[in-house]
Short mmCIF file of C-alpha atoms in Angstrom, two decimals:
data_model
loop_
_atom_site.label_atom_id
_atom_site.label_comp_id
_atom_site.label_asym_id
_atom_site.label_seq_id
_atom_site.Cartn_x
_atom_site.Cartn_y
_atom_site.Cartn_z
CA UNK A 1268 29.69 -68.81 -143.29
CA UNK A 1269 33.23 -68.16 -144.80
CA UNK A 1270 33.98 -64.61 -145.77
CA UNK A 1271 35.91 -62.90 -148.64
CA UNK A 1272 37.42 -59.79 -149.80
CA UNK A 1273 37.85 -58.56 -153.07
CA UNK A 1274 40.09 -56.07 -154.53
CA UNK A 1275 40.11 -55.11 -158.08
CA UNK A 1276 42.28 -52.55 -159.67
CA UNK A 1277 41.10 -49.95 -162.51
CA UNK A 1278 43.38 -48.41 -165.01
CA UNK A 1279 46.93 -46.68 -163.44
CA UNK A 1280 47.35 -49.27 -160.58
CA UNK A 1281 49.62 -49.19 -158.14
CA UNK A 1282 51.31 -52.29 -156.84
CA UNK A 1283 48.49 -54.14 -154.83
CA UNK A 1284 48.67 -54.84 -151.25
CA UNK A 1285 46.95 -57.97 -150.21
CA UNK A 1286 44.01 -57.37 -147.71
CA UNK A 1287 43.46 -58.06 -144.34
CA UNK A 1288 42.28 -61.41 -143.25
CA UNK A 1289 38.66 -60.85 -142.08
CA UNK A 1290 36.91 -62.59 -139.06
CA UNK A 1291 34.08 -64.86 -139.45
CA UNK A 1292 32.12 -62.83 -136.83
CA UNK A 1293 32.62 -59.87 -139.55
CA UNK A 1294 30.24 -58.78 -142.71
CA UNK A 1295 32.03 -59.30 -146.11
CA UNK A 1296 33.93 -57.14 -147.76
CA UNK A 1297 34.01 -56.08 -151.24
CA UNK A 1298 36.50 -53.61 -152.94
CA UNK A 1299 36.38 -51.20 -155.89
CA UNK A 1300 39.94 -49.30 -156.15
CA UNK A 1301 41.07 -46.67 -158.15
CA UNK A 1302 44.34 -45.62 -158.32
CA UNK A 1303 44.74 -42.70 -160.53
CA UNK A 1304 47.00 -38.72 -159.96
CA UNK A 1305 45.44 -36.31 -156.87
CA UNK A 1306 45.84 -32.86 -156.94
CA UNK A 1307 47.59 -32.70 -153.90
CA UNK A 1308 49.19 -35.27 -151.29
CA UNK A 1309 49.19 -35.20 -148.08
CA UNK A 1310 48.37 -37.50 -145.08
CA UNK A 1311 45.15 -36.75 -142.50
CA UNK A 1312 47.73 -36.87 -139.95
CA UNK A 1313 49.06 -34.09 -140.90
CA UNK A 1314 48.33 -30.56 -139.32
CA UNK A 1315 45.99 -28.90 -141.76
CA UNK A 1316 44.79 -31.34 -144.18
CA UNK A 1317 41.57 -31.30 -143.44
CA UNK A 1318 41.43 -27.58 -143.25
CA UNK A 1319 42.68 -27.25 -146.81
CA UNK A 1320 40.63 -29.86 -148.04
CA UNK A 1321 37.68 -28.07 -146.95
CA UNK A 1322 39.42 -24.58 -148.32
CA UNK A 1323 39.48 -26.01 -151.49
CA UNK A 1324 36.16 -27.05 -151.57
CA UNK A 1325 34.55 -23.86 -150.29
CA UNK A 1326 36.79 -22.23 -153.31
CA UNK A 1327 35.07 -24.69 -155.32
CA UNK A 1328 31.89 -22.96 -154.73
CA UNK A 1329 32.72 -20.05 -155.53
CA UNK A 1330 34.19 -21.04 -158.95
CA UNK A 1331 30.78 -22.78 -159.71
CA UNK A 1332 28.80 -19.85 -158.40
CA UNK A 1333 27.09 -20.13 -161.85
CA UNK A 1334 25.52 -23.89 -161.22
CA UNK A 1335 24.04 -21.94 -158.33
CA UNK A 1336 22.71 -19.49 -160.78
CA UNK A 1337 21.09 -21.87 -162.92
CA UNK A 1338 19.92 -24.23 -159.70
CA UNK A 1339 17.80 -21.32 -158.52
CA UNK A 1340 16.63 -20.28 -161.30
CA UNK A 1341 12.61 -20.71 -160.59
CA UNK A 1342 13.04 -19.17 -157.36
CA UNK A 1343 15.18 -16.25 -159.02
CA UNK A 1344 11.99 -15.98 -161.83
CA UNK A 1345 9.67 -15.93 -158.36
CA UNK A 1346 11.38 -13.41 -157.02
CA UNK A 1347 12.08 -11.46 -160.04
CA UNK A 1348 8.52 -8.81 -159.06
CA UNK A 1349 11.09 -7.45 -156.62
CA UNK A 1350 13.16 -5.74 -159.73
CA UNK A 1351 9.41 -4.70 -160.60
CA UNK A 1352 7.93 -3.48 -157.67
CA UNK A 1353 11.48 -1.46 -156.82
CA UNK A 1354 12.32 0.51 -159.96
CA UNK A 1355 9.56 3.48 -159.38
CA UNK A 1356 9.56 2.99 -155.78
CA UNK A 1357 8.60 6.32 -154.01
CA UNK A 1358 7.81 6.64 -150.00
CA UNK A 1359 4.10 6.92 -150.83
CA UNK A 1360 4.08 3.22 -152.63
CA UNK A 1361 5.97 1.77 -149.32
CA UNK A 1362 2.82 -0.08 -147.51
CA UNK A 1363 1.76 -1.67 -151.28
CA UNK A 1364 5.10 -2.59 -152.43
CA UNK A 1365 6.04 -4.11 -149.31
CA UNK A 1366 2.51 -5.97 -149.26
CA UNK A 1367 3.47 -7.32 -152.60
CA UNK A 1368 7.55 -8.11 -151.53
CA UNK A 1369 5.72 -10.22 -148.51
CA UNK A 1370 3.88 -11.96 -151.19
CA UNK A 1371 6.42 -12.99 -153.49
CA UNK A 1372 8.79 -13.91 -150.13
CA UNK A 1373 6.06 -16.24 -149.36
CA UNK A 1374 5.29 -17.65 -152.64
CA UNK A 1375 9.32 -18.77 -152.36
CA UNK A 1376 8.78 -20.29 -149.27
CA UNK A 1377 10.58 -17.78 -146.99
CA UNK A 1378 7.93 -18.96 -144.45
CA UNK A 1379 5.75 -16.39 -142.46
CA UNK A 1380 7.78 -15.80 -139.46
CA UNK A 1381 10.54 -14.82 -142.07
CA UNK A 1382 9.13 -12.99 -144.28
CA UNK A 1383 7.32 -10.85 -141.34
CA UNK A 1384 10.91 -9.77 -139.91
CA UNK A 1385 12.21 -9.00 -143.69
CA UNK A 1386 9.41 -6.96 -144.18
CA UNK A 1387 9.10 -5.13 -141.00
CA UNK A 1388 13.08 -4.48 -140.60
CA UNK A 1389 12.64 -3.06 -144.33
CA UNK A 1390 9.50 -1.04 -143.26
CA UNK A 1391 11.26 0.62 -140.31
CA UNK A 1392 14.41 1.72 -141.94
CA UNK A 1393 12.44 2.85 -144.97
CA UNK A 1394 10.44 4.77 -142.67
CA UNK A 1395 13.19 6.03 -140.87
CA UNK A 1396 14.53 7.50 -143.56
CA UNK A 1397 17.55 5.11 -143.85
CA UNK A 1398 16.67 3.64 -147.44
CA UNK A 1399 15.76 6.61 -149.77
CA UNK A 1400 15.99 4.42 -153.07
CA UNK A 1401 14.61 1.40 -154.42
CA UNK A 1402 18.37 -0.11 -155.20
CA UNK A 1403 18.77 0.66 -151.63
CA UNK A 1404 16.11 -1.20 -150.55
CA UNK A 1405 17.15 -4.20 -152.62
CA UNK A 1406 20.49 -4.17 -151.18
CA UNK A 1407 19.70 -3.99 -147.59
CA UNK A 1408 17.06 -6.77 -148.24
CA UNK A 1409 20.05 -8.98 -149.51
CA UNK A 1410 21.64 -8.23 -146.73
CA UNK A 1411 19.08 -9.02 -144.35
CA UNK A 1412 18.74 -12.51 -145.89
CA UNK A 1413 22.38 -13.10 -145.95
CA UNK A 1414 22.59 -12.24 -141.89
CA UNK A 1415 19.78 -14.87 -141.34
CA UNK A 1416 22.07 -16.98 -143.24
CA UNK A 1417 25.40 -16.94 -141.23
CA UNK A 1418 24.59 -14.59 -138.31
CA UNK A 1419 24.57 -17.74 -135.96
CA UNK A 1420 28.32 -18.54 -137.12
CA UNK A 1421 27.91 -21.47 -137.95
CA UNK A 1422 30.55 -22.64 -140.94
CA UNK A 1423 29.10 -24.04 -143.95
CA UNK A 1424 32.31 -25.88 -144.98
CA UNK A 1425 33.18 -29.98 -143.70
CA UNK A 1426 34.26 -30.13 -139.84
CA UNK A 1427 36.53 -32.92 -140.18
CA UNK A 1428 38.75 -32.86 -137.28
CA UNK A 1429 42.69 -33.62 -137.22
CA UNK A 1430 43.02 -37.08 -136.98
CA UNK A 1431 41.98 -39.63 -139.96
CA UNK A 1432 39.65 -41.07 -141.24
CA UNK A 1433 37.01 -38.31 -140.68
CA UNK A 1434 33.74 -40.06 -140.80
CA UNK A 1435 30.55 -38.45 -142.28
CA UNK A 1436 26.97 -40.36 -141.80
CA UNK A 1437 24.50 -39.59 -144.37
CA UNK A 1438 21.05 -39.65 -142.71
CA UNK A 1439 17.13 -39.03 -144.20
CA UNK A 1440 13.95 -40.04 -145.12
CA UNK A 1441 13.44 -42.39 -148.17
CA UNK A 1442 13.49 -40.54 -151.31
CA UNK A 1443 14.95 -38.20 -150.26
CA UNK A 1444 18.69 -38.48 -152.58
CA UNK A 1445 20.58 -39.66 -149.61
CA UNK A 1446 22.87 -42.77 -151.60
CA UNK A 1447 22.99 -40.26 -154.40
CA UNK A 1448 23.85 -37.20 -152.69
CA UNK A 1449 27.16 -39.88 -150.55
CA UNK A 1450 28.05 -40.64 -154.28
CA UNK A 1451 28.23 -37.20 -155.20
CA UNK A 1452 30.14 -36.05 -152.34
CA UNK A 1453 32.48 -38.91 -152.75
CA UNK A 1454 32.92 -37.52 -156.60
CA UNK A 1455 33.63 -34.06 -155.00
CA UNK A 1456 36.21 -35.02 -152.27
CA UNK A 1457 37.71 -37.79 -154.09
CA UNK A 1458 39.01 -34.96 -157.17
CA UNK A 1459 40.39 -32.60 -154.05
CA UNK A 1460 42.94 -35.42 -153.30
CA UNK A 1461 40.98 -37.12 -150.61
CA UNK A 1462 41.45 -41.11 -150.29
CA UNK A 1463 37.85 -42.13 -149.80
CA UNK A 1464 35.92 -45.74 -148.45
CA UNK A 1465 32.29 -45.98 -148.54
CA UNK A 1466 30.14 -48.22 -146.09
CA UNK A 1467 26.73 -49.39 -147.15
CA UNK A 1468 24.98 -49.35 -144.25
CA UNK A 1469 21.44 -48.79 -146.03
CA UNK A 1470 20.90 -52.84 -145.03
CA UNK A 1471 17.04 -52.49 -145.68
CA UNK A 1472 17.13 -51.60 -148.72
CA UNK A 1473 18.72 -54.29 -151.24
CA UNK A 1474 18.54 -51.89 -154.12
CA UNK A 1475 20.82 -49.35 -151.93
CA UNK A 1476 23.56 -51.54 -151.51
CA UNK A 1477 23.69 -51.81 -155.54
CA UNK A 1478 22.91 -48.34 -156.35
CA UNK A 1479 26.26 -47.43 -153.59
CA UNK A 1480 28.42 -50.02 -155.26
CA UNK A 1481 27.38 -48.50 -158.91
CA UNK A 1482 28.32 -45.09 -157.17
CA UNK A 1483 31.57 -46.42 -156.03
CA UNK A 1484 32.57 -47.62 -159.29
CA UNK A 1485 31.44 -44.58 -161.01
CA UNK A 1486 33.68 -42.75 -158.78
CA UNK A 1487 36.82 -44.99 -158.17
CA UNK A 1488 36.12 -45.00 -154.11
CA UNK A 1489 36.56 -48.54 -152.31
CA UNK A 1490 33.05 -49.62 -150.52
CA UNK A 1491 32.42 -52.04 -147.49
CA UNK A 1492 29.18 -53.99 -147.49
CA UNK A 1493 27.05 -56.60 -145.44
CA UNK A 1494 27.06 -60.07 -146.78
CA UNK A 1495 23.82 -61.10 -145.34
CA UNK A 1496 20.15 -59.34 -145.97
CA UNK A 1497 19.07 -57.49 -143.20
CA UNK A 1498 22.34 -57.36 -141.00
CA UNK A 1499 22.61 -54.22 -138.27
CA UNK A 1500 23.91 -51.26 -140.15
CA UNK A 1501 26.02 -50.46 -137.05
CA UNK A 1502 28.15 -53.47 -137.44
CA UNK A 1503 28.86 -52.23 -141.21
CA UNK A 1504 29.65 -48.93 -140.32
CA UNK A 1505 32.14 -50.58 -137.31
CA UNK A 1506 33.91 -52.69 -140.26
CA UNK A 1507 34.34 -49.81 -142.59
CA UNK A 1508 35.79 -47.44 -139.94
CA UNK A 1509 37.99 -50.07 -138.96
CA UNK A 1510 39.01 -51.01 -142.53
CA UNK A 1511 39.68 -46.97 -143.00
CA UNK A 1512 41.34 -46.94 -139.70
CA UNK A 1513 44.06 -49.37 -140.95
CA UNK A 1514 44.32 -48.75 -144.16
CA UNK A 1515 44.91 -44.95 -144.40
CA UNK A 1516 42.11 -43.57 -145.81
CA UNK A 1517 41.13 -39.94 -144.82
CA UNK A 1518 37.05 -39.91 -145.26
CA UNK A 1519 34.72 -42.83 -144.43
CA UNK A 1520 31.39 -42.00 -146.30
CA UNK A 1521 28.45 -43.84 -144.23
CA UNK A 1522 25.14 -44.72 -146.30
CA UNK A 1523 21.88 -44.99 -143.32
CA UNK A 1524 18.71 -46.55 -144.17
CA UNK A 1525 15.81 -43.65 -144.89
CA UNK A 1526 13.47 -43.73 -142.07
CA UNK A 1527 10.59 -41.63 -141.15
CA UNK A 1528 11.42 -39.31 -138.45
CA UNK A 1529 8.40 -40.96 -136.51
CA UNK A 1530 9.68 -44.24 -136.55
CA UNK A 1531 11.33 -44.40 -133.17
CA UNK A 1532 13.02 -48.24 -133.78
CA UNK A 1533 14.92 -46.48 -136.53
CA UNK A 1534 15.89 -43.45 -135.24
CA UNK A 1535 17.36 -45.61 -132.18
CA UNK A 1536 19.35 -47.16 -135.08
CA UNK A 1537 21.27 -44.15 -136.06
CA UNK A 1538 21.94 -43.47 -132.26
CA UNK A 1539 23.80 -47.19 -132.41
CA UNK A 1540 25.56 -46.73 -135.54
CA UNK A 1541 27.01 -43.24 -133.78
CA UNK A 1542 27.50 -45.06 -130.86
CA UNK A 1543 29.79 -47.78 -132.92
CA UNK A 1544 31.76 -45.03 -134.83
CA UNK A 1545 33.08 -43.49 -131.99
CA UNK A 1546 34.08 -46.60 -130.58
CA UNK A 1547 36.84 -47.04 -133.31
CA UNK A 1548 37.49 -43.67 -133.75
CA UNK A 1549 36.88 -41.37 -130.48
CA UNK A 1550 35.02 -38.19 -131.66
CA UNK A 1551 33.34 -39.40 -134.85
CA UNK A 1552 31.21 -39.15 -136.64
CA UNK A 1553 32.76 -35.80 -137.59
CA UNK A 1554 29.70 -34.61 -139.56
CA UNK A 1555 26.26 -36.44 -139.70
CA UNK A 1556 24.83 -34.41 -142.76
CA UNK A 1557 20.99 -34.54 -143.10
CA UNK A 1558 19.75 -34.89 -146.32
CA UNK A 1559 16.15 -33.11 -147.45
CA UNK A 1560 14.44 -33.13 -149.86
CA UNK A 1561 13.93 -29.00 -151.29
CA UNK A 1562 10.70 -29.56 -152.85
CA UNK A 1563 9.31 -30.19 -150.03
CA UNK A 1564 9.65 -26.41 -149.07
CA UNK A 1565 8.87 -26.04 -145.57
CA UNK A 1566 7.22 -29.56 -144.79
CA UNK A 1567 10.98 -31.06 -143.96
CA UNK A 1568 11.40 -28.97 -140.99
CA UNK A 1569 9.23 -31.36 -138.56
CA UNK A 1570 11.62 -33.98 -139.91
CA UNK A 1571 14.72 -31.97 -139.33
CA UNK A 1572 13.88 -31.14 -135.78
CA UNK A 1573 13.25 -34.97 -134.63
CA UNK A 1574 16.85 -36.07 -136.38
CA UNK A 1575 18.65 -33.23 -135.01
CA UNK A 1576 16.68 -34.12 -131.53
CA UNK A 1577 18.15 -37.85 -131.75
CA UNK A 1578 21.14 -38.10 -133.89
CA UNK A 1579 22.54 -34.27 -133.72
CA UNK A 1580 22.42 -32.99 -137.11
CA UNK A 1581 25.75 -30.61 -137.60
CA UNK A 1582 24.43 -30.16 -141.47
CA UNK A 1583 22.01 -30.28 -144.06
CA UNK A 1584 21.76 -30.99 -147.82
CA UNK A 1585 19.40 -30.05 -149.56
CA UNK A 1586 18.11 -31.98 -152.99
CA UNK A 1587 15.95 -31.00 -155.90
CA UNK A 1588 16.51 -27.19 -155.85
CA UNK A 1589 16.87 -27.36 -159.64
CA UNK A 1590 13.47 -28.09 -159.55
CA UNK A 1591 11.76 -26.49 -157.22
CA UNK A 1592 10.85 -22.62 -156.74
CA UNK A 1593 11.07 -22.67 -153.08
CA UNK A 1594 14.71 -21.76 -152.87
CA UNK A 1595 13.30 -19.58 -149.97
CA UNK A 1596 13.41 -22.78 -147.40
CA UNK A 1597 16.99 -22.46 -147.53
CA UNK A 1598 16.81 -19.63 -144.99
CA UNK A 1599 14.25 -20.98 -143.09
CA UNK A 1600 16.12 -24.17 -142.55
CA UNK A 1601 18.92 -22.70 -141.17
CA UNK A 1602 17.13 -19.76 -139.08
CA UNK A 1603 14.75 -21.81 -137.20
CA UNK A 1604 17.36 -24.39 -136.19
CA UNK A 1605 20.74 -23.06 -136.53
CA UNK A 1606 22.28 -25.58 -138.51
CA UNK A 1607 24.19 -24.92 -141.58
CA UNK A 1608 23.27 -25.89 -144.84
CA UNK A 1609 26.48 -27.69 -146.48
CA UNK A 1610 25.68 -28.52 -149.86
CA UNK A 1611 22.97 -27.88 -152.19
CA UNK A 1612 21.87 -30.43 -155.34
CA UNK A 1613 21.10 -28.28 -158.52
CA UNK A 1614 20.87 -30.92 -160.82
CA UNK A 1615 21.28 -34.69 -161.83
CA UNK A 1616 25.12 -34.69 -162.99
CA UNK A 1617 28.03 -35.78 -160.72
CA UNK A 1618 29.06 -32.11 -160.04
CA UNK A 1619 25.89 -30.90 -159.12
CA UNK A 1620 26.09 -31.52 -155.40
CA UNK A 1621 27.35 -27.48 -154.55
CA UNK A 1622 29.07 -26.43 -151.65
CA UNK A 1623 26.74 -23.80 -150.28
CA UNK A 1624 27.85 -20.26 -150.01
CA UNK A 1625 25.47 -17.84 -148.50
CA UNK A 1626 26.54 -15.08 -150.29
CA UNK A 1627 26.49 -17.29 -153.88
CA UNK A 1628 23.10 -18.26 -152.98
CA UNK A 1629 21.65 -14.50 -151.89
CA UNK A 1630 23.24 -12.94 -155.02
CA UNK A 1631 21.38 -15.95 -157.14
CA UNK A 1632 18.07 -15.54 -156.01
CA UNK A 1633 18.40 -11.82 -156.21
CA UNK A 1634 19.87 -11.38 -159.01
#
């Protein structure tokens, strides 16, 4: 079957170049190109890009610490008995008020094992005469829960590497946001100045391969796909990195298929399509980013461990916090497997796909 390319040009083009002739033996592919002003320029090559692309995104969540605010904001109204239970603290109320702080940790999906070494590290310094006030106690709690959070030292911001294109896999469940949350991210890198190709490797699902090419347009990225129904995701993924390899582009964005986490023919697919990155480019994927779903509270971490198991997770995102009152997964997700969260969705609109900040998330929920 013959194969074509396509290449269409948006507003503020730049003079063209015609593409690459394209085996037979390869899937076809189409092309959605935006050419418009970046905030900065700079090759991948070059020392440091990376590192200041993922600078100014980790600004970037700090400047929208108040879409965290608002993301949280069930979780903050769980959490909110803390104020209550604090304000007339006294040394005699301890054992009650700290029966009631495991309570509301609970209710906000801290998890047990959590919440029990909050509580008791809060009992014996309370006891011990090192927190004599109830603002006291509600900063050293913070401060407990932002340890969990980063005490493993793991970095929250993109690992890229030096050399382009840096290639992050999206991987998950169905259902779970994953085309969405690639389309988002593209959005986010995209307006730091990054040059960005998508490859629709979601081959099982014909409505993904639409709903990435909507996201491509929506954002101005370029996006490889299969011609054919049901070709191997791994080949697509090969194409695209090639394609970014020669054509400059600094991130390749990689759509998976959801899968269940039990469905061992699938998971071997991921280890394939990891296996035919880092054939084109030695040492990708850079990132394979996990996507969850937050309202599942702490049901996704059975899930979590059996990706990370096959694939190597290096990060998480985690969906449908705007909704959802069990902000408190957040810590468990990161304690009980030492992997960084990376982003956080706190809503439906384009920018709503956060860079996680620890500190920006404690101060939130505590507020």
């Amino acid at each position: 079957m013959a194969l074509q390319a396509h290449l269409s040009i948006s507003s503020k083009p730049s003079t063209p170049q015609p593409p690459r002739p394209i085996s037979s033996a390869s899937p076809r592919t189409t092309w959605s190109a935006s050419c418009g002003t970046r905030r900065f320029k700079c090759s991948a090559s070059q020392a440091g890009f990376f590192t200041r692309l993922g600078r100014l995104i980790k600004e970037k969540a700090k400047s929208d610490v108040e879409k965290i605010f608002s993301g949280f904001s069930k979780t903050r109204d769980n959490l909110a008995v803390i104020d209550e239970l604090l304000l007339y603290w006294n040394l005699a109320d301890t054992d009650r008020v700290l029966d009631e702080l495991e309570e509301a940790l609970l209710v906000s999906d801290f998890g047990p094992r959590i919440t029990i070494k909050i509580v008791e590290s809060l009992r014996e310094d309370i006891l011990g005469g090192k927190l004599k006030s109830g603002s006291e106690i509600k900063d050293a709690l913070k401060q407990i829960v932002l340890d969990l959070l980063t005490k493993k030292g793991s970095k929250t911001e993109l690992q890229l590497g030096f050399r382009k294109p840096a290639v992050i896999m999206i991987v998950g469940v169905n259902g779970g946001g994953k085309t969405t949350s690639l389309g988002k991210l593209a959005y986010r890198l995209k307006n730091e100045g990054a040059k960005i190709l998508m490859a629709a490797g979601d081959t099982f699902r014909a409505a993904a391969t639409d709903q990435l090419e909507i996201w491509a347009e929506r954002t101005s990225c370029e996006i490889v796909v299969a011609e054919r129904e049901n070709a191997k995701a791994s080949s697509v993924l090969s194409q695209a990195v090639k394609r970014g390899k020669e054509q400059g582009f600094d991130v390749v964005l990689c759509d998976t298929s959801g899968r269940l986490h039990t469905n061992y023919s699938l998971m071997e697919e991921l280890i394939a399509c990891k296996k035919a990155v880092a054939k084109i480019v030695p040492g990708t994927p850079n990132e394979i980013l996990l996507v969850l779903d937050g309202n599942t509270g702490l049901n996704m971490l059975p899930q979590a461990r059996e990706f990370n198991e096959v694939v190597g997770i290096t990060g998480f995102i985690l969906t449908k916090l705007d909704g959802s009152a069990r902000g408190g997964c957040v810590v468990s997700v990161v304690d009980e497997l030492g992997i960084p969260v990376k982003f956080v969705g706190v809503g439906e609109g384009v920018e709503d796909l956060q860079p996680f900040d620890a500190e920006a998330f404690v101060n939130a929920i505590f507020s």
